[in-house]
CSV table of C-alpha atoms and ligand atoms in Angstrom, one decimal:
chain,number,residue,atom,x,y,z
A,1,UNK,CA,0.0,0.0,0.0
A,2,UNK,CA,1.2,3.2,-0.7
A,3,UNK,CA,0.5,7.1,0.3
A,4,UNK,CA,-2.3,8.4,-1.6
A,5,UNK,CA,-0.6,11.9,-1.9
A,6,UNK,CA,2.8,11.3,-2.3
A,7,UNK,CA,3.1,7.4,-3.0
A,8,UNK,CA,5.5,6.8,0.1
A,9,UNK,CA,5.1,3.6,1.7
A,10,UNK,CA,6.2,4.1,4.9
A,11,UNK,CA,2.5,4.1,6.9
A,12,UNK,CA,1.8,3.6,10.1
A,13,UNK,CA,-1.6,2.2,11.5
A,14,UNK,CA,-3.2,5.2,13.9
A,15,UNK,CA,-6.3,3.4,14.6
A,16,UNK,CA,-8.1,-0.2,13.8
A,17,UNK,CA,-11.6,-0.9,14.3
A,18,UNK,CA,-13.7,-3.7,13.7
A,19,UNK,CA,-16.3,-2.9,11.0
A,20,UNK,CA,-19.7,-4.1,10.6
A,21,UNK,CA,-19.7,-7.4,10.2
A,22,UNK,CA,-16.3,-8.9,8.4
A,23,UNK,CA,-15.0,-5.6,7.8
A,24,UNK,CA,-12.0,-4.1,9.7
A,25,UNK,CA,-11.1,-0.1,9.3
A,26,UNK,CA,-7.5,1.4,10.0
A,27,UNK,CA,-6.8,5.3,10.3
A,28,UNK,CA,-3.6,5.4,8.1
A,29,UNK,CA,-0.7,8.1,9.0
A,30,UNK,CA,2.0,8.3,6.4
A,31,UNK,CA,5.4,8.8,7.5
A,32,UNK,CA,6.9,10.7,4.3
A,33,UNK,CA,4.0,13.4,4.5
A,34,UNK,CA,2.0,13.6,7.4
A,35,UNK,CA,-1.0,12.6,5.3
A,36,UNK,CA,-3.8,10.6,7.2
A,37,UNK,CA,-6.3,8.8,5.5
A,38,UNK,CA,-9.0,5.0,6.1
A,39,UNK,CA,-9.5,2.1,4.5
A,40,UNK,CA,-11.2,-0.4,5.3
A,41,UNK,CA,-10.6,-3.8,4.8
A,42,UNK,CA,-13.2,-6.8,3.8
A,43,UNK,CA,-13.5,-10.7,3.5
A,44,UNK,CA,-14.5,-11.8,0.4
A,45,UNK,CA,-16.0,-14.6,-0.6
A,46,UNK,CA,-13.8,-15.9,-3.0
A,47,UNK,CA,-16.3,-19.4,-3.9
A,48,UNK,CA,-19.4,-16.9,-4.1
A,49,UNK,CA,-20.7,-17.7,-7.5
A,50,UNK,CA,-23.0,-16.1,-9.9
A,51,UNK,CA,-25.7,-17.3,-12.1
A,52,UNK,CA,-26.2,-15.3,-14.7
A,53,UNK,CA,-30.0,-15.6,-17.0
A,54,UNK,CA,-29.0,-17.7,-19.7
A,55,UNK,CA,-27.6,-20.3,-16.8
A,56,UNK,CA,-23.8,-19.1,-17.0
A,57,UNK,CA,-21.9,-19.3,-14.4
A,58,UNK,CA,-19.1,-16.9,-13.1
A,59,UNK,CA,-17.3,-16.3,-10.2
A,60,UNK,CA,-18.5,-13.2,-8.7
A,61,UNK,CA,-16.6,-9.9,-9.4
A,62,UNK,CA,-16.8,-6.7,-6.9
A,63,UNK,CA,-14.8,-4.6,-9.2
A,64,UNK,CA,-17.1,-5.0,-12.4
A,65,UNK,CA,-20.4,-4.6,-9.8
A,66,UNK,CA,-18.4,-1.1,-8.7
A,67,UNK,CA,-18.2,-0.1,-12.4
A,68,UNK,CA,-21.5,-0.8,-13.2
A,69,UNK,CA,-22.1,1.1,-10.2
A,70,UNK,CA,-20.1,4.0,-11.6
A,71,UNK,CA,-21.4,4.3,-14.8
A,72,UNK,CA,-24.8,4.7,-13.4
A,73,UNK,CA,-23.8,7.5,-10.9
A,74,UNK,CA,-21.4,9.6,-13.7
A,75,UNK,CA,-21.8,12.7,-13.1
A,76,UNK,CA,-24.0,12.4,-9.8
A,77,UNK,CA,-23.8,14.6,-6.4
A,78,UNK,CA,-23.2,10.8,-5.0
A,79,UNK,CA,-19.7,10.3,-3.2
A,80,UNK,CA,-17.1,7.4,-3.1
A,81,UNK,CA,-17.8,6.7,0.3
A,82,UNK,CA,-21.8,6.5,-0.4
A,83,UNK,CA,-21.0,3.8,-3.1
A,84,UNK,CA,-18.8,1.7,-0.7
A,85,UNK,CA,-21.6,1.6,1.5
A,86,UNK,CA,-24.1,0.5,-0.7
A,87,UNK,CA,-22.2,-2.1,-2.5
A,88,UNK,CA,-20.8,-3.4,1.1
A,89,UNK,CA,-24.6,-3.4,2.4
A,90,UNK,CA,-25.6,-5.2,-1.1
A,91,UNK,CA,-23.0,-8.5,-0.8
A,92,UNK,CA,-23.6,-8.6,3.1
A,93,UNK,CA,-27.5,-9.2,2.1
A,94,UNK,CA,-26.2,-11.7,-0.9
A,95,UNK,CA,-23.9,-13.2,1.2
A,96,UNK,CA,-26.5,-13.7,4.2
A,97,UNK,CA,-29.6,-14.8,1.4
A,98,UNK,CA,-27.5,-17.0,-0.6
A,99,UNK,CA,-25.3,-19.7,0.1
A,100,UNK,CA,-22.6,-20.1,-2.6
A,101,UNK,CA,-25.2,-19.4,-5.9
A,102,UNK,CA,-26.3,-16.0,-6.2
A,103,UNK,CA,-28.9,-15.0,-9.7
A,104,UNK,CA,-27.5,-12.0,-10.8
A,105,UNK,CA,-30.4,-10.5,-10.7
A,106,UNK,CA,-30.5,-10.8,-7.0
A,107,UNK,CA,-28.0,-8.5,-6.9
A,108,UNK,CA,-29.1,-6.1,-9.8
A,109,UNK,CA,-32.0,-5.9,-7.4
A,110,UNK,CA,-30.5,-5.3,-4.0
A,111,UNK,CA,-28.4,-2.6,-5.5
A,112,UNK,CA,-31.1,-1.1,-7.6
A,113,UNK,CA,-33.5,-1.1,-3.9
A,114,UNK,CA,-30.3,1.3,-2.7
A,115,UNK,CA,-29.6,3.0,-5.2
A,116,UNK,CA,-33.5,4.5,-5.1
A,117,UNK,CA,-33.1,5.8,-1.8
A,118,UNK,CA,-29.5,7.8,-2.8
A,119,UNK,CA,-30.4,9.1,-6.0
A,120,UNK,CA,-33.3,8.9,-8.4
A,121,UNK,CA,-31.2,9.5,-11.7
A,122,UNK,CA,-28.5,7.0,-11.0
A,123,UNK,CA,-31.0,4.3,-9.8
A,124,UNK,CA,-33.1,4.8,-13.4
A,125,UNK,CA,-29.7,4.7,-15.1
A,126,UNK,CA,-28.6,1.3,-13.7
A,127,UNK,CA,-31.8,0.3,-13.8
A,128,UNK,CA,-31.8,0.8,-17.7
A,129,UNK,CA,-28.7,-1.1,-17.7
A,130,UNK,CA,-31.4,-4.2,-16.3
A,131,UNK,CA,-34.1,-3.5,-17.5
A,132,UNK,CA,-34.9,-6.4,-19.2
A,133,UNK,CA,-34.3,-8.7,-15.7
A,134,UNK,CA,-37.7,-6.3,-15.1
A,135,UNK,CA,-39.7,-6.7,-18.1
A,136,UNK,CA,-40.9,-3.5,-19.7
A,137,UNK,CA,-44.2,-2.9,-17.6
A,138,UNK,CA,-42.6,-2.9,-14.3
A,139,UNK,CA,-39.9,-0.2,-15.5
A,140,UNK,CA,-42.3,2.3,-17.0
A,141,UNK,CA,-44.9,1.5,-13.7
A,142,UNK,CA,-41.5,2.5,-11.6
A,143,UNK,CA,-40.9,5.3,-13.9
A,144,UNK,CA,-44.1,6.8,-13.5
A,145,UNK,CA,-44.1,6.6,-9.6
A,146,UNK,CA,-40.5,8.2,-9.7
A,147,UNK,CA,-42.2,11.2,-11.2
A,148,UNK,CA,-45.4,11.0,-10.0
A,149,UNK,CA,-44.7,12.3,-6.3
A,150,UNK,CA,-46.1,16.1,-7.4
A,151,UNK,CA,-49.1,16.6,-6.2
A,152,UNK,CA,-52.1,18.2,-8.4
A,153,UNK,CA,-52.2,18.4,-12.2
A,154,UNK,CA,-49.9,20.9,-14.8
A,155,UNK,CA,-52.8,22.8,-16.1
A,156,UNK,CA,-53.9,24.3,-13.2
A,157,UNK,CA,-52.8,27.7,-13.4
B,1,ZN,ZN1,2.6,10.6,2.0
């Protein structure tokens, strides 16, 4: 591991705390700069496999989950840390549904039930990116209630 700001890797752990469940967090101080920064370390489930729709299997992949994740919040008021979170909270509630087989649609849908609480836009775009795990009538019945929370009708003034 090296310094984020100036790539020294002479760190020194400040701080470690046990996480939520299987995750441990360190407060970092680098020795070249001063600089102090987290991260926080996980288990993972290395035999966690996924089924994809066609019956596929694969073994399941964090990093390609995060970039999906990514590409649905481009551009987004959503921060790093906010992402983390959700996709930490997503494979805890995999992990603790599913044994070693997980549909990846299961976890389109645990993200996507997140994702709606942080930010409407993101959640519509990753949703897009799924939208066939929904079928077409579901989607535009979601879309309508995402823009349906105005109360009263536009012609009335
Ligand atoms: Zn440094």
């Amino acid at each position: 591991m090296h310094c984020p700001k100036c790539s020294s890797d002479d760190l020194k752990v400040l701080d470690t705390r046990a996480g939520k469940i299987a995750s441990t967090r360190r407060r970092r101080e680098c020795q070249g700069c001063g600089y102090r920064f987290s991260t926080i370390e996980e288990i993972l489930r290395e035999d966690l496999v996924v089924v994809k729709r066609d019956g596929r299997r694969e073994s399941f992949d964090r990093t390609k989950l995060a970039t999906g994740l990514r590409r649905a919040i481009a551009k987004r008021p959503i921060d790093a840390e906010q992402i983390n979170g959700l996709l930490s909270q997503t494979l805890r509630q995999i992990e603790s549904e599913f044994d070693s087989e997980v549909p990846s649609r299961a976890i389109a849908d645990a993200i996507m039930l997140r994702l709606k609480n942080v930010d409407g836009v993101a959640w519509l775009r990753y949703a897009s990116f799924y939208e066939d795990f929904m079928g077409i009538s579901q989607f535009v019945e979601e879309l309508v209630n995402l823009g349906g929370n105005k109360k009263g009708d536009k012609n009335g003034g």
